[in-house]
Structures are given as structure tokens and as C-alpha cells.
PDB file of C-alpha atoms in Angstrom:
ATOM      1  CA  UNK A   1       0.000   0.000   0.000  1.00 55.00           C
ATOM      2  CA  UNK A   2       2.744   2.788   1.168  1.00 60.00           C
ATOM      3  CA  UNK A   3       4.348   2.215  -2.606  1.00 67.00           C
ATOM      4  CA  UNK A   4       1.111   3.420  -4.257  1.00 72.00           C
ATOM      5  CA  UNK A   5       0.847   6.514  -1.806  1.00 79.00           C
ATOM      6  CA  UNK A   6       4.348   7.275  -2.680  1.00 83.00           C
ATOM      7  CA  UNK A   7       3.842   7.088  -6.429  1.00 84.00           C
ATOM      8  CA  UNK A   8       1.181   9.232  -6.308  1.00 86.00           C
ATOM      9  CA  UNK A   9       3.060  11.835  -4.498  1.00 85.00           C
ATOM     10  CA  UNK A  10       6.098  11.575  -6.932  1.00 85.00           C
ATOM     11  CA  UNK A  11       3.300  12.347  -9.577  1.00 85.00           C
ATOM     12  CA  UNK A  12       2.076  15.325  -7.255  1.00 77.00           C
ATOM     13  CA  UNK A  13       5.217  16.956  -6.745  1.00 83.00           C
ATOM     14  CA  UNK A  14       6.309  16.289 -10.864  1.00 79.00           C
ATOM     15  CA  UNK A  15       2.906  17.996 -11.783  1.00 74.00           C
ATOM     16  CA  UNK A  16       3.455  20.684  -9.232  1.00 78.00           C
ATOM     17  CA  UNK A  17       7.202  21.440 -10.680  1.00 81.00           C
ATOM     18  CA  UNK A  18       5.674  21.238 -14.509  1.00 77.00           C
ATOM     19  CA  UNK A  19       3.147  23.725 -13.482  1.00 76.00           C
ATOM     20  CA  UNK A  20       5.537  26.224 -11.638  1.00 75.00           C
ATOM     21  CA  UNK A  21       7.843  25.780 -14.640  1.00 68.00           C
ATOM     22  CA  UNK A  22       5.292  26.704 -17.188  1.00 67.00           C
ATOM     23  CA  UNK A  23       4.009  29.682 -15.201  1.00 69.00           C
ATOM     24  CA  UNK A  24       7.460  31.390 -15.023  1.00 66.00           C
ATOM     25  CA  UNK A  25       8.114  30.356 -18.726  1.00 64.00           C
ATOM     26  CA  UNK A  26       4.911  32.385 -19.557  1.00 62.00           C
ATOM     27  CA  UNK A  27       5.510  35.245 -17.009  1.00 60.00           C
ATOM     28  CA  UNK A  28       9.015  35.533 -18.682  1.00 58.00           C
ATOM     29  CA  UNK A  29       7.773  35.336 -22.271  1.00 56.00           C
ATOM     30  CA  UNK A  30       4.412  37.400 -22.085  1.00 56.00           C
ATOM     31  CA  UNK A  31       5.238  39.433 -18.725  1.00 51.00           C
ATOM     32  CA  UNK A  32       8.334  40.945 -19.800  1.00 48.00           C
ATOM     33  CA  UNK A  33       7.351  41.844 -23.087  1.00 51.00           C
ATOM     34  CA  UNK A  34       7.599  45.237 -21.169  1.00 70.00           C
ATOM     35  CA  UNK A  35      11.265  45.424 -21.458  1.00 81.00           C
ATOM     36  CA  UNK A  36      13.228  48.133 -23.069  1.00 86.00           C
ATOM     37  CA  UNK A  37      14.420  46.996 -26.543  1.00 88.00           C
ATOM     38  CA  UNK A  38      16.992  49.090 -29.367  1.00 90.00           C
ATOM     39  CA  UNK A  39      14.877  52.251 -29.875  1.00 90.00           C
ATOM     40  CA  UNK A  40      12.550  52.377 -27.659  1.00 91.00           C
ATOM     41  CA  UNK A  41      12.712  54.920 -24.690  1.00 94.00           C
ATOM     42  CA  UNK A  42      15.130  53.904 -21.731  1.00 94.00           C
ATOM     43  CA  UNK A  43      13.111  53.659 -18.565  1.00 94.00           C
ATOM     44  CA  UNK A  44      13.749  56.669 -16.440  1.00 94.00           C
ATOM     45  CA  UNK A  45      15.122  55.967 -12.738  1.00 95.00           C
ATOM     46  CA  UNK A  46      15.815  57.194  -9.525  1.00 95.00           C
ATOM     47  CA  UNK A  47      18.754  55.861  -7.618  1.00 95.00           C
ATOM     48  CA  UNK A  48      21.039  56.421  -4.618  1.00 94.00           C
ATOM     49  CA  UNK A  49      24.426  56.956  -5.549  1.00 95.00           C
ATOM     50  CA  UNK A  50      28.289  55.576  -3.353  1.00 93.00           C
ATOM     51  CA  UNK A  51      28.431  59.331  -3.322  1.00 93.00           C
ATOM     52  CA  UNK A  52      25.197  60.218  -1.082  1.00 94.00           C
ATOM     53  CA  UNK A  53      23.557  61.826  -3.687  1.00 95.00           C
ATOM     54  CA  UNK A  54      20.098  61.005  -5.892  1.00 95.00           C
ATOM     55  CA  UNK A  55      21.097  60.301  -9.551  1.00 95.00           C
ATOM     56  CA  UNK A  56      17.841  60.633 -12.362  1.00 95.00           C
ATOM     57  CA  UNK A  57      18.429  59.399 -15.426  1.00 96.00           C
ATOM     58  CA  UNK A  58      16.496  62.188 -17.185  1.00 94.00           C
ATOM     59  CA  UNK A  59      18.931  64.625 -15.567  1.00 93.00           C
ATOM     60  CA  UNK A  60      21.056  63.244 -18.195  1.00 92.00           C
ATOM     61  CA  UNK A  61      18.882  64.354 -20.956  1.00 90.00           C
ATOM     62  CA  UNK A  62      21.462  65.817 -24.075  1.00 92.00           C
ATOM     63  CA  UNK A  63      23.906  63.357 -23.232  1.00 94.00           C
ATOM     64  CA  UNK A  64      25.148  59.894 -24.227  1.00 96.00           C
ATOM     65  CA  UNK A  65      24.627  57.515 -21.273  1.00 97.00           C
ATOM     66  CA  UNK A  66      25.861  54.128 -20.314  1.00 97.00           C
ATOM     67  CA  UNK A  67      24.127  52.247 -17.981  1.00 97.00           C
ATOM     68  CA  UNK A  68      26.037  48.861 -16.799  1.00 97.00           C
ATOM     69  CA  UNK A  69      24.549  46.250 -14.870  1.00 96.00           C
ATOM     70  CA  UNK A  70      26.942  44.641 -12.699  1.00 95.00           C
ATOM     71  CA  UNK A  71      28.019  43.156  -9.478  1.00 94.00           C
ATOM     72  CA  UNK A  72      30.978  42.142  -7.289  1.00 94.00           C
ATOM     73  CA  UNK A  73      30.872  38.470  -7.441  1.00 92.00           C
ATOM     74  CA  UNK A  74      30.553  39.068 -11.921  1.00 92.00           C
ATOM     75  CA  UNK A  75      34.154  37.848 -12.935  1.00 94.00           C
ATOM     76  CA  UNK A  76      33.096  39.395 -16.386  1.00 95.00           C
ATOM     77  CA  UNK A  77      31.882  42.688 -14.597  1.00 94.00           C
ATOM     78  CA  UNK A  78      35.123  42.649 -12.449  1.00 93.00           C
ATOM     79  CA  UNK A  79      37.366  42.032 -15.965  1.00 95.00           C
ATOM     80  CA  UNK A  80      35.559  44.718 -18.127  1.00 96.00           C
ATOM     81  CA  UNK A  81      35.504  47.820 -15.375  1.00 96.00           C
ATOM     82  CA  UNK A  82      38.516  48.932 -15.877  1.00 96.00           C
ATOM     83  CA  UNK A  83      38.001  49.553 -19.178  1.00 97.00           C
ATOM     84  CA  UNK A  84      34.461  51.247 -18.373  1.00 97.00           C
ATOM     85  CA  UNK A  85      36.801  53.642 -15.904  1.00 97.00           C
ATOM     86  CA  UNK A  86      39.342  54.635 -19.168  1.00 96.00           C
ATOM     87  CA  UNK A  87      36.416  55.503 -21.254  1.00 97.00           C
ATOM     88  CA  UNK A  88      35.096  57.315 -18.586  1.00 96.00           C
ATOM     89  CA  UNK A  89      38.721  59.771 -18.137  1.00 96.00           C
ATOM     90  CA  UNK A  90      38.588  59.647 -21.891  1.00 95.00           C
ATOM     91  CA  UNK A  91      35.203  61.290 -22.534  1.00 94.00           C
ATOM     92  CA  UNK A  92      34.877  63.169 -19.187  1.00 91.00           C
ATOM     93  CA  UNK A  93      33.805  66.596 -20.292  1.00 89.00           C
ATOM     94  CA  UNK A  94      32.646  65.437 -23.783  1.00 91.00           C
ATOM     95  CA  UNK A  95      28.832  65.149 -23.488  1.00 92.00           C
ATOM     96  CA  UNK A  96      29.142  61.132 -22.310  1.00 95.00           C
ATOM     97  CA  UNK A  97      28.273  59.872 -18.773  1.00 96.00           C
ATOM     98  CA  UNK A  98      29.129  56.143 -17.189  1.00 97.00           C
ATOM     99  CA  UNK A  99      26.533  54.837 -14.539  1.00 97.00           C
ATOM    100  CA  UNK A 100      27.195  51.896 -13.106  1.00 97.00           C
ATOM    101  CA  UNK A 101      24.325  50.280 -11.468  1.00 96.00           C
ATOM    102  CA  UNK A 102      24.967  47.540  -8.553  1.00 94.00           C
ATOM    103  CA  UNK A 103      22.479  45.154  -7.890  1.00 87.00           C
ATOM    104  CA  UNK A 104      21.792  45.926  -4.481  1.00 84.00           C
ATOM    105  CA  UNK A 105      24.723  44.178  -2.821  1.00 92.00           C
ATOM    106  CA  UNK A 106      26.003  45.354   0.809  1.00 93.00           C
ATOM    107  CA  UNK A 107      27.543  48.827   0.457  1.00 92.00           C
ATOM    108  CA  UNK A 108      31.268  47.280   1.938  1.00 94.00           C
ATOM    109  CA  UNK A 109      31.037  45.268  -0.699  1.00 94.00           C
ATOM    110  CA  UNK A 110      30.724  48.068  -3.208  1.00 94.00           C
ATOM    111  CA  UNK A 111      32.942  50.484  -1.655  1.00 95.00           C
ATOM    112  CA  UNK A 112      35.863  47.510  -1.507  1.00 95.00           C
ATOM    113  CA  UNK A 113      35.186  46.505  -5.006  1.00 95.00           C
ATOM    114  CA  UNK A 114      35.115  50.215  -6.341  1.00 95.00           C
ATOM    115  CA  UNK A 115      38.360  50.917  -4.213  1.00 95.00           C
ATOM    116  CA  UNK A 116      40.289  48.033  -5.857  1.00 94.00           C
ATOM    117  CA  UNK A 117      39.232  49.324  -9.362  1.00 93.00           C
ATOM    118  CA  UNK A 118      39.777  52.519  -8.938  1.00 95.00           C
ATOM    119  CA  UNK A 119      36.374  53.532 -10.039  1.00 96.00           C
ATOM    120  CA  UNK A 120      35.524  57.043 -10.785  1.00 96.00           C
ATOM    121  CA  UNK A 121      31.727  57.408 -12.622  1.00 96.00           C
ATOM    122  CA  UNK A 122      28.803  57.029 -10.576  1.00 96.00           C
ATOM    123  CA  UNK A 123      28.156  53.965  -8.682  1.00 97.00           C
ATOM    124  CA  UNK A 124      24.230  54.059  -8.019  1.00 96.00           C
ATOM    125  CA  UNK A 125      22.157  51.243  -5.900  1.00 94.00           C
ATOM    126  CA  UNK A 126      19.643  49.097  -7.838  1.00 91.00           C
ATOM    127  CA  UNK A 127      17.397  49.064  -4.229  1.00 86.00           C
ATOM    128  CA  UNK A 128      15.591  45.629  -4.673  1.00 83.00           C
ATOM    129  CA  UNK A 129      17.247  45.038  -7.767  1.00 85.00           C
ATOM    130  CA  UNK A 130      13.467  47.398  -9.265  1.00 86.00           C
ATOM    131  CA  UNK A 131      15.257  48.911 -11.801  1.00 90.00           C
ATOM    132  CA  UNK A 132      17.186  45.447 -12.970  1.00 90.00           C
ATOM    133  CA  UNK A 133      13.584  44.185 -13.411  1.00 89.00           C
ATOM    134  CA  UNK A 134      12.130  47.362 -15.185  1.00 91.00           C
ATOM    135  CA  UNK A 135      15.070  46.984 -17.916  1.00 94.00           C
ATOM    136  CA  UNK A 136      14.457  43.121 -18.415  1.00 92.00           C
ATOM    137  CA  UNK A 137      18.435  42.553 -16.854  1.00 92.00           C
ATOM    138  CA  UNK A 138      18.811  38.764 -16.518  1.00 90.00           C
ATOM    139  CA  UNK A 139      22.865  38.739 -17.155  1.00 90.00           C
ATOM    140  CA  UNK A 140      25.793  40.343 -15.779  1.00 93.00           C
ATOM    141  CA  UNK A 141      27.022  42.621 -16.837  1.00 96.00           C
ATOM    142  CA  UNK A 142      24.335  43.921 -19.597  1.00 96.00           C
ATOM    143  CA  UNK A 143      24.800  47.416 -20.623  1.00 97.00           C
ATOM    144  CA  UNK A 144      22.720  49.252 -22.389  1.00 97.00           C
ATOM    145  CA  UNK A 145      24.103  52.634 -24.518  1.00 97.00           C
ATOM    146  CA  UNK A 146      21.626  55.652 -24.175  1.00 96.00           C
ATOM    147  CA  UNK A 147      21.234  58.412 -26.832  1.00 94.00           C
ATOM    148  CA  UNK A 148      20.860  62.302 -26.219  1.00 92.00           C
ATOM    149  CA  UNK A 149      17.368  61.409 -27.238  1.00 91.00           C
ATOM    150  CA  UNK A 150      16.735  59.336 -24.014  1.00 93.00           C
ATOM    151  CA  UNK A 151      16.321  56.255 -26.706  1.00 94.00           C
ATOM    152  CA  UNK A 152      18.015  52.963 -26.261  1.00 95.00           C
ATOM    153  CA  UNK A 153      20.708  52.983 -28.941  1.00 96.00           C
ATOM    154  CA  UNK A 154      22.505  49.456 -28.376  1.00 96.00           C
ATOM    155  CA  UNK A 155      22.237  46.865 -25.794  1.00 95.00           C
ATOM    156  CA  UNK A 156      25.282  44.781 -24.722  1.00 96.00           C
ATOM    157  CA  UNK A 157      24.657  41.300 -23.014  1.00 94.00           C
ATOM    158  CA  UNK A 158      27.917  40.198 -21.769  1.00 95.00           C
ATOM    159  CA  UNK A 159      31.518  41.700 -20.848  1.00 95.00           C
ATOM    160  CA  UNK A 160      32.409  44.418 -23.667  1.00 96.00           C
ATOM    161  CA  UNK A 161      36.466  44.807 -24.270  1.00 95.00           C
ATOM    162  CA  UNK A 162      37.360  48.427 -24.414  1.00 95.00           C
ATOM    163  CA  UNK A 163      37.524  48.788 -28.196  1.00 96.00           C
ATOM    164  CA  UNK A 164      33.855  47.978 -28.327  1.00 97.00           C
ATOM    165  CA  UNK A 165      33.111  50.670 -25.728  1.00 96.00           C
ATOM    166  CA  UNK A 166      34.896  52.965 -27.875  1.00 96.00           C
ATOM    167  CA  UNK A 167      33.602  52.706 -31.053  1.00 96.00           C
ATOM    168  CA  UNK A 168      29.949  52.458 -29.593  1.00 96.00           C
ATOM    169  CA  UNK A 169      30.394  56.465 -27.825  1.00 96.00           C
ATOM    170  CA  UNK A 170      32.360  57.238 -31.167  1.00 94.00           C
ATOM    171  CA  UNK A 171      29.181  56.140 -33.061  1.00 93.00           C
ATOM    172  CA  UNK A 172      27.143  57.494 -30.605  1.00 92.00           C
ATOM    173  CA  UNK A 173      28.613  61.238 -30.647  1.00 89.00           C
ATOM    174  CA  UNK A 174      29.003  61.489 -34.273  1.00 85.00           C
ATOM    175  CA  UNK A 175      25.268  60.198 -34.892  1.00 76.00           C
ATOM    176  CA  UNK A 176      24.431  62.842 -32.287  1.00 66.00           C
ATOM    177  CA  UNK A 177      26.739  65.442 -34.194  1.00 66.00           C
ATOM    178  CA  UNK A 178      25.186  64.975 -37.405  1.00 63.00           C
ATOM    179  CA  UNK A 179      21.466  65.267 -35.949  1.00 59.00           C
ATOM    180  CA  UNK A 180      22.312  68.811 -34.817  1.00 59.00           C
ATOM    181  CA  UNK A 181      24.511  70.215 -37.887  1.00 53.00           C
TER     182      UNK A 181
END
């Protein structure tokens, strides 16, 4: 008799897992449909900054803007940030601004890991990781390249070397030069 019983509760817990499985496949595919996508309008935020201070992204209206997802434990994040901090001296003063957003991990953490690196640009807090969700961020790092227009101009799933970086701003400032001439 117990062998029955226990058959049917392997069946149970199987159909339970098959159903959880297919809900968050169709919350994933149909849910998050909402995500920001290559010209469409990057999702403004609202986020605490290492430095103390409130950082918008609409304050950076006119300008090219990176936003990169990361975090301390990324060995991708950890291998591209330096090269995120060279572009960042390079273009300082030349219409371009680096964010990088943390996913909520303990500020020691952060401060240790932006110490080490040397890291300059903005370090904001992703507070419950709301603005990871709101962009559809699944990887780390993802970075997504912002035009003057506020529009989504490239998305970048993965570590970028620092040539790519580069020659994305490059494209970015001369499309934006062009536009205004």
C-alpha cells in the first residue's frame, strides 16, 4: 500500500514542478514583453548613488549615457571595469556619462570593489534590484548605450572589451553630431 501513496506523491510533486515551470516560462515570455528593446525609450530611474547623492536618469537628458549592470561576485563585470573607468577619463567633459548600477549588494562590498578598481563614474544602488527588473536585466554585466534622445541605442549582453566601448560612444557622438549640424 505505502508504494502506491508514494507514487502518487512523486506524480504530485512532478505535476506541481511542470506547473511552476510553465508559469514562469509564460511570465518571462508574455510578462516581460515590457522590457526596453533598441529604440525604444530607456526607462527613467531614480537611484542612490556611493556618493550620497540622488542620480535621475532624465537629468542626463542631451547626453550619451551608459548604464552597466553589474556586481561584485561578476568575474566578467570585475574584468571589463577597468576599461568602463578609461572611457570614462577619456570622454569626461565630452557630453558622455558612465553609470554603473549595482544590484543591491552590501555597500562594503561596493565600496571595496570600487576601491580596488579605482572607479571614478557614478556607482548608483539598484534598491531591490526594481530597476534590474524594469530593464528586463537577466545577465551580468548587460549594458545598455543611451542616446541624447533618451532612446536605447545598443544593448550589450555580456563583458564588452574596451575597443567595443569605444567605437559604440564614437558612433554614438558622431550620430548625435550629425542630428544637430
Amino acid at each position: 500500500m505505502m508504494g502506491k501513496n508514494k507514487k502518487w506523491i512523486q506524480i504530485a510533486i512532478f505535476a506541481v514542478i511542470v506547473v511552476i515551470g510553465a508559469l514562469t516560462l509564460i511570465s518571462n515570455v508574455f510578462l516581460s514583453d515590457k522590457k526596453p528593446v533598441v529604440g525604444s525609450k530607456a526607462p527613467d530611474f531614480t537611484l542612490l548613488g556611493l556618493d550620497g547623492k540622488t542620480h535621475k536618469l532624465s537629468d542626463y537628458k542631451g547626453k550619451v549615457v551608459v548604464v552597466n549592470y553589474w556586481g561584485t561576485f561578476c568575474e566578467p563585470c570585475r574584468d571589463e571595469m577597468p576599461a568602463l573607468e578609461r572611457q570614462h577619463a577619456k570622454w569626461a567633459g565630452k557630453n558622455v556619462e558612465i553609470l554603473g548600477l549595482n544590484l543591491d549588494e552590501p555597500r562594503v562590498a561596493v565600496e571595496n570593489f570600487i576601491n580596488q578598481y579605482k572607479v571614478t563614474f557614478p556607482i548608483l544602488f539598484d534598491k531591490n534590484e526594481e530597476n534590474r527588473k524594469k530593464y528586463g536585466v537577466s545577465q551580468y554585466p548587460t549594458t545598455f548605450f543611451i542616446g541624447p534622445d533618451g532612446k536605447i541605442a545598443v544593448i550589450r549582453i555580456g563583458q564588452m572589451d574596451e575597443p567595443f566601448i569605444e567605437q559604440t560612444l564614437t558612433t554614438l557622438l558622431k550620430t548625435t553630431a550629425e542630428i544637430k549640424s
